[in-house]
Coordinates of C-alpha atoms in Angstrom, one line a residue:
Chain A
M1 CA -3.7 -8.0 59.0
F2 CA -3.0 -4.4 60.2
T3 CA -5.7 -3.1 60.7
G4 CA -8.4 -2.5 64.5
L5 CA -6.8 -5.6 67.2
N6 CA -4.0 -7.5 67.2
A7 CA -4.2 -8.9 71.1
F8 CA -1.2 -10.3 72.9
P9 CA -1.9 -13.3 74.9
L10 CA 0.1 -14.3 77.7
T11 CA 2.4 -17.7 77.5
P12 CA 1.8 -19.5 81.0
V13 CA 4.9 -21.5 82.7
T14 CA 4.3 -23.3 85.4
A15 CA 6.9 -25.8 86.6
S16 CA 9.3 -24.6 83.9
K17 CA 7.4 -26.0 81.4
I18 CA 5.0 -24.8 78.8
D19 CA 1.4 -24.5 80.8
E20 CA -0.2 -25.8 76.6
T21 CA -3.4 -26.3 78.3
G22 CA -3.5 -21.9 79.6
F23 CA -2.1 -21.2 76.4
V24 CA -5.0 -22.8 74.4
R25 CA -8.0 -21.4 76.5
L26 CA -6.2 -17.9 76.6
V27 CA -6.0 -18.0 72.7
A28 CA -9.7 -19.3 72.8
R29 CA -10.8 -15.6 74.6
L30 CA -9.1 -14.3 71.0
T31 CA -10.7 -16.3 68.8
A32 CA -14.4 -16.0 70.6
A33 CA -13.9 -12.3 70.2
K34 CA -12.5 -12.3 66.9
V35 CA -9.9 -9.9 67.2
D36 CA -8.1 -8.9 64.2
A37 CA -4.8 -10.7 64.7
I38 CA -3.6 -12.8 67.7
G39 CA 0.4 -11.4 68.7
A40 CA 1.8 -15.0 69.9
L41 CA 5.1 -14.7 72.0
G42 CA 5.7 -10.6 72.6
S43 CA 7.0 -9.3 76.0
T44 CA 3.8 -10.5 77.3
G45 CA 3.9 -13.4 75.4
C46 CA 7.4 -14.2 77.3
Y47 CA 9.7 -15.0 74.2
A48 CA 12.5 -13.6 76.1
Y49 CA 12.0 -16.3 79.0
L50 CA 11.5 -19.6 75.9
T51 CA 13.7 -22.1 74.5
R52 CA 13.7 -21.9 70.7
Q53 CA 12.4 -25.3 70.8
Q54 CA 9.3 -24.0 74.0
R55 CA 8.7 -21.2 71.3
Q56 CA 8.6 -22.9 68.5
R57 CA 5.8 -25.1 70.3
V58 CA 3.9 -21.7 70.5
A59 CA 3.7 -20.5 67.7
T60 CA 2.3 -23.9 66.4
L61 CA -0.2 -24.0 69.4
A62 CA -1.0 -20.7 68.3
V63 CA -1.1 -20.8 64.8
E64 CA -4.0 -24.2 65.6
H65 CA -5.6 -23.0 67.5
A66 CA -6.8 -19.7 66.2
D67 CA -9.2 -20.2 63.4
N68 CA -7.7 -18.3 61.0
I69 CA -7.4 -15.6 62.5
P70 CA -4.1 -14.5 61.0
V71 CA -0.5 -14.8 63.7
M72 CA 2.0 -12.8 64.3
V73 CA 4.9 -14.1 66.0
C74 CA 7.2 -12.5 67.9
V75 CA 11.7 -13.7 66.4
G76 CA 13.2 -11.4 69.0
A77 CA 16.7 -12.6 69.9
V78 CA 20.0 -11.2 71.2
S79 CA 21.7 -12.5 68.3
T80 CA 21.6 -12.8 64.6
D81 CA 21.4 -15.9 63.7
E82 CA 19.1 -16.8 66.6
V83 CA 16.8 -14.4 65.0
L84 CA 17.2 -16.2 61.6
H85 CA 17.1 -19.7 63.3
L86 CA 13.4 -18.6 64.6
A87 CA 12.1 -17.0 62.0
D88 CA 12.0 -20.0 59.8
D89 CA 10.3 -21.9 62.8
A90 CA 8.1 -19.5 63.3
Q91 CA 7.2 -19.0 58.9
R92 CA 7.3 -23.2 59.4
A93 CA 4.4 -23.2 62.0
G94 CA 2.4 -20.7 60.1
A95 CA 2.8 -16.8 61.8
R96 CA 1.6 -14.7 59.4
A97 CA 3.7 -11.5 60.1
L98 CA 7.1 -11.4 61.9
L99 CA 7.9 -9.2 64.3
L100 CA 11.2 -8.0 65.3
P101 CA 12.8 -6.1 68.5
P102 CA 16.2 -5.2 68.5
V103 CA 17.3 -7.1 71.6
S104 CA 20.9 -5.9 72.6
Y105 CA 22.8 -6.9 75.5
Q106 CA 25.7 -4.5 74.6
P107 CA 23.8 -1.6 74.0
L108 CA 23.4 -1.1 70.0
S109 CA 24.4 2.2 66.5
E110 CA 21.7 2.0 65.0
E111 CA 24.4 0.8 62.2
E112 CA 23.8 -2.0 63.6
V113 CA 20.0 -2.7 64.0
F114 CA 19.6 -1.3 60.9
N115 CA 22.0 -4.0 59.7
L116 CA 19.5 -6.8 61.8
F117 CA 16.8 -5.3 60.1
D118 CA 18.3 -5.5 56.4
T119 CA 19.2 -9.1 57.1
V120 CA 15.7 -10.1 58.5
S121 CA 13.3 -8.5 55.9
R122 CA 16.4 -10.1 53.4
H123 CA 15.9 -13.9 54.9
V124 CA 12.0 -13.9 55.5
S125 CA 9.2 -14.8 52.4
V126 CA 6.3 -13.0 55.4
P127 CA 5.5 -9.3 56.2
L128 CA 7.9 -8.3 59.5
C129 CA 6.9 -6.1 61.8
L130 CA 8.8 -3.0 63.8
Y131 CA 8.5 -3.8 67.6
D132 CA 9.6 -0.4 69.0
N133 CA 10.3 -1.0 72.8
P134 CA 12.8 0.6 74.8
G135 CA 11.9 -0.9 77.7
T136 CA 12.9 -3.9 77.1
T137 CA 15.5 -3.3 74.0
R138 CA 17.1 -0.1 76.1
F139 CA 17.5 1.0 71.6
T140 CA 16.0 4.1 70.9
F141 CA 14.8 4.3 67.5
T142 CA 14.6 7.8 65.6
S143 CA 12.1 8.4 62.8
G144 CA 14.8 8.6 60.8
L145 CA 15.9 5.3 61.5
Y146 CA 12.2 4.4 61.0
Q147 CA 12.3 5.5 57.5
R148 CA 15.5 3.4 56.3
I149 CA 13.3 0.5 57.8
A150 CA 10.2 0.6 56.4
A151 CA 11.8 1.1 52.8
L152 CA 13.5 -2.7 53.3
P153 CA 11.3 -5.6 51.9
H154 CA 8.7 -7.3 53.6
V155 CA 8.1 -4.7 56.6
R156 CA 4.6 -3.2 56.9
S157 CA 4.0 -2.1 60.2
I158 CA 5.7 -0.4 63.4
K159 CA 4.4 -1.3 66.9
I160 CA 5.0 2.5 68.5
P161 CA 5.8 2.4 72.0
G162 CA 2.9 4.6 73.2
V163 CA 2.3 8.5 72.2
P164 CA 2.6 11.5 73.9
A165 CA 0.2 11.9 76.7
D166 CA -1.9 14.5 75.0
E167 CA -4.2 14.6 72.4
E168 CA -2.4 17.2 70.0
K169 CA 1.1 16.5 70.4
A170 CA -0.3 12.5 69.7
S171 CA -1.7 13.5 66.6
G172 CA 1.8 15.8 65.9
H173 CA 3.6 13.0 66.6
I174 CA 1.4 10.4 64.3
R175 CA 1.8 13.5 62.0
Q176 CA 4.9 13.0 61.6
L177 CA 5.3 9.8 61.5
R178 CA 3.1 9.3 58.5
A179 CA 4.9 11.7 56.8
V180 CA 8.0 10.0 56.0
L181 CA 6.3 6.6 55.9
P182 CA 5.1 4.6 52.9
T183 CA 1.5 4.0 52.9
H184 CA 1.8 0.7 53.4
V185 CA 3.4 0.5 56.5
S186 CA 0.4 0.3 59.6
L187 CA 2.1 2.1 62.4
G188 CA 0.1 -0.1 65.7
V189 CA 0.2 1.4 69.2
S190 CA 1.3 0.0 72.5
V191 CA 1.6 0.9 75.6
D192 CA -1.7 -0.1 76.8
A193 CA -2.4 3.0 78.4
V194 CA -2.2 5.4 75.9
A195 CA -3.8 3.2 73.8
G196 CA -7.2 5.4 72.5
L197 CA -5.0 8.6 72.6
G198 CA -2.5 6.2 69.8
L199 CA -6.0 5.9 68.2
N200 CA -7.2 8.6 67.6
A201 CA -4.1 10.2 66.4
G202 CA -4.6 8.3 63.4
C203 CA -2.8 4.9 64.6
D204 CA -3.9 2.1 61.5
L205 CA -4.7 -0.9 65.0
W206 CA -3.6 -1.4 68.5
Y207 CA -1.5 -4.0 70.4
S208 CA -2.8 -4.8 72.6
V209 CA -2.2 -6.3 76.4
C210 CA -4.5 -6.1 78.0
G211 CA -6.7 -7.1 74.4
G212 CA -4.7 -10.5 74.4
L213 CA -6.5 -11.4 78.3
F214 CA -9.6 -8.5 77.9
P215 CA -10.2 -8.7 74.6
Q216 CA -13.8 -7.7 74.0
T217 CA -13.0 -5.0 76.3
A218 CA -9.8 -4.4 74.4
K219 CA -12.3 -4.4 71.3
A220 CA -14.1 -2.0 71.8
I221 CA -12.1 0.7 71.5
T222 CA -11.4 -0.6 68.4
D223 CA -14.0 -0.8 67.1
A224 CA -14.9 2.5 67.9
A225 CA -12.1 3.4 66.7
A226 CA -13.0 1.7 63.3
Q227 CA -16.7 3.9 63.9
G228 CA -15.0 7.1 64.1
D229 CA -16.0 7.6 67.1
A230 CA -13.3 9.4 69.2
Q231 CA -15.0 10.2 72.1
R232 CA -16.5 7.1 72.6
V233 CA -12.6 5.5 72.7
T234 CA -11.1 7.9 74.7
R235 CA -14.0 7.1 77.3
L236 CA -14.2 3.3 76.8
S237 CA -9.9 3.7 77.8
A238 CA -10.3 6.3 80.4
R239 CA -12.5 3.7 82.1
L240 CA -10.1 1.4 82.0
E241 CA -7.2 4.2 84.1
P242 CA -7.6 1.1 87.8
L243 CA -5.8 -1.3 85.5
W244 CA -3.2 0.8 83.5
A245 CA -3.0 2.2 87.6
L246 CA -1.4 -1.8 88.4
F247 CA 0.1 -2.1 85.5
R248 CA 2.2 1.1 86.1
Q249 CA 2.5 -0.5 90.1
H250 CA 3.7 -3.4 89.2
G251 CA 6.8 -1.8 86.4
G252 CA 4.8 -3.1 83.3
S253 CA 2.0 -5.3 82.8
L254 CA 3.0 -8.3 82.1
R255 CA 3.4 -9.3 86.1
V256 CA -0.4 -7.7 86.4
M257 CA -2.1 -9.8 83.1
A258 CA -0.3 -13.2 84.7
A259 CA -2.3 -12.2 87.7
A260 CA -5.7 -11.5 85.9
A261 CA -4.8 -14.8 84.0
S262 CA -5.0 -16.9 87.4
A263 CA -7.8 -14.7 88.4
Q264 CA -9.6 -15.9 85.9
G265 CA -8.9 -19.9 86.8
L266 CA -7.6 -19.5 83.3
T267 CA -3.7 -20.3 84.7
D268 CA -1.6 -21.3 88.0
V269 CA -1.1 -18.4 90.7
D270 CA 2.3 -19.3 89.5
C271 CA 3.1 -18.8 85.5
L272 CA 5.4 -16.1 84.9
P273 CA 9.0 -18.4 83.8
R274 CA 11.7 -17.3 86.4
P275 CA 13.6 -14.9 87.3
L276 CA 9.9 -13.1 87.1
L277 CA 8.2 -13.7 90.4
P278 CA 4.0 -13.8 90.4
L279 CA 2.1 -10.6 92.7
S280 CA 2.2 -11.4 96.1
A281 CA -1.5 -12.8 97.4
A282 CA -1.8 -9.3 98.3
Q283 CA -1.4 -7.8 95.3
R284 CA -3.6 -10.4 93.1
A285 CA -6.3 -9.4 96.2
E286 CA -6.0 -6.1 94.4
V287 CA -5.8 -7.4 90.7
A288 CA -9.1 -9.3 90.9
A289 CA -11.2 -6.8 92.4
V290 CA -10.5 -4.2 89.3
I291 CA -11.5 -6.9 87.3
A292 CA -14.5 -7.8 89.0
A293 CA -14.6 -3.6 88.9
L294 CA -14.5 -2.1 85.1
E295 CA -16.1 -6.1 83.8
L296 CA -13.0 -6.8 81.8
S297 CA -14.1 -9.4 79.4
Chain B
M1 CA 41.4 -17.0 92.3
F2 CA 39.7 -13.7 93.7
T3 CA 43.1 -12.0 93.9
G4 CA 45.2 -10.1 91.4
L5 CA 44.3 -9.8 87.4
N6 CA 41.4 -12.4 86.6
A7 CA 42.0 -11.7 82.2
F8 CA 38.6 -11.6 80.1
P9 CA 39.4 -12.7 76.8
L10 CA 37.4 -12.0 73.7
T11 CA 35.4 -14.8 72.2
P12 CA 35.8 -13.8 68.3
V13 CA 32.6 -15.0 65.7
T14 CA 34.0 -15.6 62.3
A15 CA 30.6 -16.2 59.7
S16 CA 28.1 -17.1 62.2
K17 CA 31.0 -19.8 64.3
I18 CA 33.1 -19.3 66.6
D19 CA 36.4 -18.8 65.8
E20 CA 38.5 -21.3 67.7
T21 CA 42.1 -21.2 66.2
G22 CA 41.4 -17.4 67.4
F23 CA 39.6 -18.3 70.6
V24 CA 43.0 -20.8 71.1
R25 CA 45.6 -17.7 70.3
L26 CA 44.1 -15.1 72.5
V27 CA 44.1 -17.9 75.8
A28 CA 47.7 -18.6 75.2
R29 CA 48.8 -15.2 75.7
L30 CA 47.1 -14.7 79.1
T31 CA 48.9 -18.5 80.2
A32 CA 52.6 -16.4 78.9
A33 CA 51.7 -14.2 81.0
K34 CA 50.3 -16.1 84.1
V35 CA 47.0 -14.0 84.8
D36 CA 45.9 -15.5 88.1
A37 CA 42.4 -16.5 86.3
I38 CA 41.1 -16.6 83.2
G39 CA 37.6 -15.0 82.9
A40 CA 35.8 -16.5 79.6
L41 CA 32.6 -15.7 78.2
G42 CA 32.1 -12.6 80.2
S43 CA 30.5 -9.7 77.9
T44 CA 33.9 -9.5 75.8
G45 CA 34.0 -13.6 75.3
C46 CA 30.4 -12.1 73.6
Y47 CA 28.3 -15.2 76.1
A48 CA 25.2 -12.9 75.2
Y49 CA 25.3 -14.0 71.9
L50 CA 26.4 -18.0 71.3
T51 CA 23.8 -20.6 71.9
R52 CA 24.4 -23.3 74.5
Q53 CA 26.6 -25.5 72.8
Q54 CA 28.7 -22.8 71.5
R55 CA 29.1 -21.2 75.3
Q56 CA 29.9 -25.3 76.3
R57 CA 32.5 -25.9 73.1
V58 CA 34.4 -22.0 74.2
A59 CA 34.4 -23.6 78.0
T60 CA 35.6 -26.3 77.7
L61 CA 38.7 -25.2 74.9
A62 CA 39.1 -22.2 77.5
V63 CA 40.1 -25.2 80.7
E64 CA 42.0 -27.1 78.3
H65 CA 44.8 -24.8 77.3
A66 CA 44.0 -22.8 80.8
D67 CA 48.0 -24.8 81.5
N68 CA 46.0 -25.0 85.0
I69 CA 45.3 -21.2 85.3
P70 CA 41.7 -21.1 86.8
V71 CA 38.6 -20.4 84.7
M72 CA 35.9 -18.3 85.4
V73 CA 32.5 -18.8 83.6
C74 CA 29.5 -16.8 83.2
V75 CA 25.9 -18.1 82.9
G76 CA 24.3 -15.3 82.5
A77 CA 21.3 -15.8 80.8
V78 CA 18.1 -14.2 80.5
S79 CA 16.4 -16.7 82.0
T80 CA 16.5 -19.1 85.6
D81 CA 16.1 -22.3 83.8
E82 CA 18.9 -21.4 81.2
V83 CA 21.4 -20.4 83.5
L84 CA 21.1 -23.4 85.7
H85 CA 22.6 -25.1 82.4
L86 CA 24.5 -23.4 81.5
A87 CA 26.7 -24.0 85.2
D88 CA 25.9 -27.3 84.7
D89 CA 27.6 -27.2 81.6
A90 CA 30.2 -24.8 82.8
Q91 CA 31.7 -27.1 86.0
R92 CA 31.2 -30.3 83.7
A93 CA 34.0 -28.3 81.3
G94 CA 36.1 -27.6 84.4
A95 CA 35.3 -24.4 85.5
R96 CA 36.6 -23.1 89.0
A97 CA 34.2 -20.2 89.4
L98 CA 30.9 -19.4 87.9
L99 CA 30.3 -15.9 86.8
L100 CA 26.5 -14.5 87.0
P101 CA 24.7 -11.5 85.7
P102 CA 21.5 -9.8 86.7
V103 CA 20.6 -10.7 82.7
S104 CA 16.8 -8.7 82.4
Y105 CA 14.3 -8.2 79.8
Q106 CA 10.9 -7.2 81.8
P107 CA 13.4 -4.6 84.3
L108 CA 13.6 -6.7 86.8
S109 CA 12.7 -6.5 90.7
E110 CA 15.1 -6.5 93.8
E111 CA 13.6 -9.4 95.3
E112 CA 13.6 -11.5 92.0
V113 CA 16.9 -10.6 91.3
F114 CA 17.5 -12.0 94.9
N115 CA 15.8 -15.2 94.2
L116 CA 17.7 -16.0 91.6
F117 CA 21.0 -15.7 93.2
D118 CA 19.3 -17.0 95.8
T119 CA 17.8 -20.3 93.3
V120 CA 21.3 -20.6 91.3
S121 CA 23.6 -20.8 94.8
R122 CA 21.6 -23.5 95.8
H123 CA 22.4 -25.6 92.8
V124 CA 26.1 -25.2 92.0
S125 CA 29.0 -26.6 93.8
V126 CA 31.7 -23.9 92.7
P127 CA 32.5 -20.5 93.9
L128 CA 30.1 -18.4 92.2
C129 CA 30.9 -14.3 91.7
L130 CA 28.3 -11.4 91.7
Y131 CA 28.5 -9.6 87.3
D132 CA 27.4 -6.0 88.5
N133 CA 27.4 -4.6 85.1
P134 CA 24.1 -1.5 84.4
G135 CA 25.6 -1.3 81.3
T136 CA 24.4 -5.0 79.7
T137 CA 21.9 -6.1 82.4
R138 CA 20.0 -2.7 83.2
F139 CA 19.9 -3.8 86.5
T140 CA 21.4 -1.3 89.7
F141 CA 22.3 -3.4 92.7
T142 CA 21.7 -1.8 96.4
S143 CA 24.4 -2.4 98.8
G144 CA 21.3 -3.9 101.0
L145 CA 20.8 -6.8 97.4
Y146 CA 25.1 -6.6 97.7
Q147 CA 24.8 -8.2 101.3
R148 CA 21.7 -10.9 101.0
I149 CA 23.3 -12.3 98.0
A150 CA 26.7 -12.6 99.9
A151 CA 25.7 -14.5 102.5
L152 CA 24.9 -17.0 99.9
P153 CA 26.7 -20.7 99.4
H154 CA 29.5 -20.4 97.1
V155 CA 29.3 -16.8 96.5
R156 CA 32.9 -15.1 96.8
S157 CA 33.5 -12.2 95.2
I158 CA 31.7 -9.6 93.5
K159 CA 32.9 -8.0 90.0
I160 CA 31.4 -4.3 91.1
P161 CA 30.8 -1.8 88.2
G162 CA 33.9 0.8 89.0
V163 CA 34.5 2.9 91.5
P164 CA 33.7 6.5 91.4
A165 CA 35.7 8.5 89.1
D166 CA 38.2 10.3 92.8
E167 CA 40.5 8.4 94.8
E168 CA 38.2 9.6 98.1
K169 CA 35.0 8.7 97.0
A170 CA 36.5 5.4 95.6
S171 CA 38.5 4.9 98.7
G172 CA 35.1 5.3 100.5
H173 CA 32.7 3.5 98.5
I174 CA 34.9 0.7 98.6
R175 CA 35.2 0.6 102.9
Q176 CA 31.2 0.8 102.6
L177 CA 31.0 -1.9 100.9
R178 CA 33.6 -4.0 103.4
A179 CA 31.8 -2.9 106.1
V180 CA 28.6 -4.8 104.5
L181 CA 30.3 -7.6 103.1
P182 CA 32.1 -11.1 104.7
T183 CA 35.3 -11.0 104.3
H184 CA 35.4 -14.5 102.6
V185 CA 34.0 -12.3 99.5
S186 CA 36.3 -10.3 97.3
L187 CA 35.9 -7.5 95.6
G188 CA 36.6 -6.7 91.7
V189 CA 36.8 -4.4 89.8
S190 CA 36.0 -4.2 86.1
V191 CA 35.6 -1.1 84.2
D192 CA 39.0 -0.4 83.2
A193 CA 40.0 3.4 83.4
V194 CA 38.8 3.3 86.8
A195 CA 40.9 -0.4 87.1
G196 CA 44.3 1.9 88.5
L197 CA 41.8 3.9 91.3
G198 CA 39.1 0.8 91.8
L199 CA 42.8 -1.2 93.2
N200 CA 44.5 1.8 94.6
A201 CA 40.7 1.3 96.7
G202 CA 41.8 -1.9 98.1
C203 CA 40.1 -4.1 95.8
D204 CA 41.4 -7.3 96.0
L205 CA 41.6 -7.8 91.8
W206 CA 40.8 -6.6 88.4
Y207 CA 38.3 -8.0 86.2
S208 CA 39.7 -6.7 83.0
V209 CA 39.1 -6.9 79.7
C210 CA 42.0 -5.2 78.9
G211 CA 44.0 -7.7 80.1
G212 CA 42.0 -10.5 77.7
L213 CA 43.8 -9.3 75.0
F214 CA 47.2 -7.1 76.7
P215 CA 47.4 -9.5 79.9
Q216 CA 51.6 -8.4 80.3
T217 CA 50.4 -4.6 80.3
A218 CA 47.1 -4.9 82.8
K219 CA 49.3 -7.6 85.4
A220 CA 52.0 -4.5 85.7
I221 CA 48.2 -2.3 87.3
T222 CA 48.1 -5.5 89.3
D223 CA 51.5 -6.0 90.2
A224 CA 51.8 -2.8 91.2
A225 CA 49.3 -3.0 93.3
A226 CA 50.0 -6.4 95.1
Q227 CA 53.4 -4.6 96.1
G228 CA 51.3 -1.8 97.2
D229 CA 53.0 0.9 95.5
A230 CA 49.1 3.1 94.2
Q231 CA 51.4 6.0 92.4
R232 CA 53.0 3.6 89.8
V233 CA 49.5 1.7 89.7
T234 CA 48.2 5.5 89.0
R235 CA 51.3 6.2 86.6
L236 CA 50.5 2.9 85.0
S237 CA 46.5 3.4 84.7
A238 CA 47.4 7.1 84.2
R239 CA 49.6 6.0 80.6
L240 CA 46.4 3.9 79.1
E241 CA 44.8 7.3 78.6
P242 CA 44.2 7.0 75.1
L243 CA 42.9 3.4 75.1
W244 CA 40.4 4.5 77.4
A245 CA 39.1 6.9 75.7
L246 CA 38.5 4.7 72.3
F247 CA 37.1 2.9 74.7
R248 CA 34.6 5.6 75.3
Q249 CA 34.6 6.4 72.2
H250 CA 33.0 3.4 70.6
G251 CA 30.0 3.3 72.9
G252 CA 32.0 0.4 74.9
S253 CA 35.2 -1.9 75.4
L254 CA 34.1 -4.5 72.6
R255 CA 34.3 -3.6 69.4
V256 CA 37.5 -1.1 70.0
M257 CA 38.7 -5.3 71.4
A258 CA 38.2 -7.1 69.1
A259 CA 39.6 -4.2 65.7
A260 CA 42.8 -4.7 68.4
A261 CA 42.7 -8.4 68.3
S262 CA 42.7 -8.2 64.6
A263 CA 45.1 -5.8 64.4
Q264 CA 47.1 -7.5 66.3
G265 CA 46.5 -10.4 63.7
L266 CA 44.9 -13.6 66.2
T267 CA 41.8 -13.0 65.2
D268 CA 39.5 -11.9 61.5
V269 CA 38.9 -8.3 60.8
D270 CA 35.7 -9.5 61.3
C271 CA 35.1 -11.3 65.2
L272 CA 32.2 -10.2 66.1
P273 CA 28.5 -12.0 66.2
R274 CA 25.9 -10.2 64.6
P275 CA 24.3 -7.6 65.2
L276 CA 27.3 -6.5 66.3
L277 CA 29.8 -4.7 63.5
P278 CA 33.6 -4.2 63.4
L279 CA 35.0 -0.4 63.7
S280 CA 35.5 0.8 60.1
A281 CA 38.8 0.6 58.3
A282 CA 39.5 4.3 59.8
Q283 CA 38.5 3.2 63.2
R284 CA 40.5 0.4 63.6
A285 CA 43.6 1.9 62.0
E286 CA 43.7 4.7 65.0
V287 CA 43.1 1.2 67.1
A288 CA 46.3 -0.3 65.7
A289 CA 48.2 3.6 66.4
V290 CA 47.0 3.4 70.5
I291 CA 48.4 0.2 70.5
A292 CA 51.5 0.7 69.3
A293 CA 51.8 3.5 70.7
L294 CA 50.8 2.8 74.3
E295 CA 53.0 -0.5 73.5
L296 CA 50.6 -2.4 74.8
S297 CA 51.6 -6.3 74.6

């Protein structure tokens, strides 16, 4: 499950409740597009805002509606105890892999993060993906720490926070990581704007936000990468620049993807958990215009 | 309750359970020293690592053992729904004020933070203190946002993240804040190393980590401030420099205070919730030496 396109759907939340119908609609788009894997309850899936019970319900819904596509579930939490409970819940729900970010409140030391992964890797029975996202966890990994964690049982992938925005530097970065990691640990690129660069630099897969709502659009890029057509990857990715611009403009991808899901009629306009606020009507119109112009699907 | 010394005790956690005996011992030191208020479940109180049930239990214990000293309880959480539940729980437990930090996962906009405070201020019936701690929440307040939030119902205090480390700049900073805030909103300084500077600059109180374990030591400083003896405030605070140095050295005050509590025989050595790790034996010996040398009490 660690190649091609792992698509991260939004978890729509309306008036403090999971919009289950909306979520199932989003998952149906992913199965129709035959994505390689589904990343439920990622940052886009709003895991950090949901209760343990809500997360269990969403994991269960994702697996039930995934049409046998493997589902990876994020089990991030500030407390290690909570992470272990969430891992149990996700495995019971049928998750085929777990995604683990080092969520922090007090800034964490390298040893504390290693210990978290050590504890969880000994506890679980499905593959584990290290989720490196300093923008939300505020923890910065070193390649030395990647290496130590990659040697732990069950660790099979690293979701890296983008690559340098330059072809040569991106290739150099991935080469350096490969040099210190065992071959059974895959590298997946995130930060959609540099996904094409990451795939061309040798990443095994794209952990994709855009693909969680527009799987056809994202899959065209991972398919081109699978065929070794680097130019096509670059062209298809560059074409989406107006979408990446919206992500930059609105403090990340989440609020834009929520607006996009509602513009597609898949969710309510207000589908983000508080304190997150939906974009304004004018901003939403801009998102809808970009979707139409780029023919995202 | 918004003058003098508000002392923030550790919540000791051992093998995934609240060490209730240890916590009650810590609270007993605060009542014996007659601190002005107790700040339960602050960052030092490890609120972010505890379940809703654990937080309710700790709030209840704090109030029961506070000997009528008012208890402020922190109700921070990533999700606004969770904050509202925690506020209900804390008020039921007898909290006389609530402390609210804008805890974030996705970085929050100014409007989102304002909305959080607006929602909570309309929901609660006890005084609310804005908890500004960018080191853990990763949100930076502007004085304009302070002003908007200070105008909301129930808001009675702001826990500011220190003051500039220079007498004149500190005074200027507090003067600027006073100019935009209503008189019924008090200013409390945090970041212990600059507490003396903050009190001399005109802060109404000290939200104190050190005071949560060494209330006599901290109270000597707030007493001097109450008597207008700025020189004594400066002298007593400067004397504690070896303690502030330990805080800087160990990524903040929490791990040091946990080591200090165990060095005093009040808690187990390992009293932090995972993923947080206790200091090493050598580091703990250093903490014990500083406590002895400074005669902290």
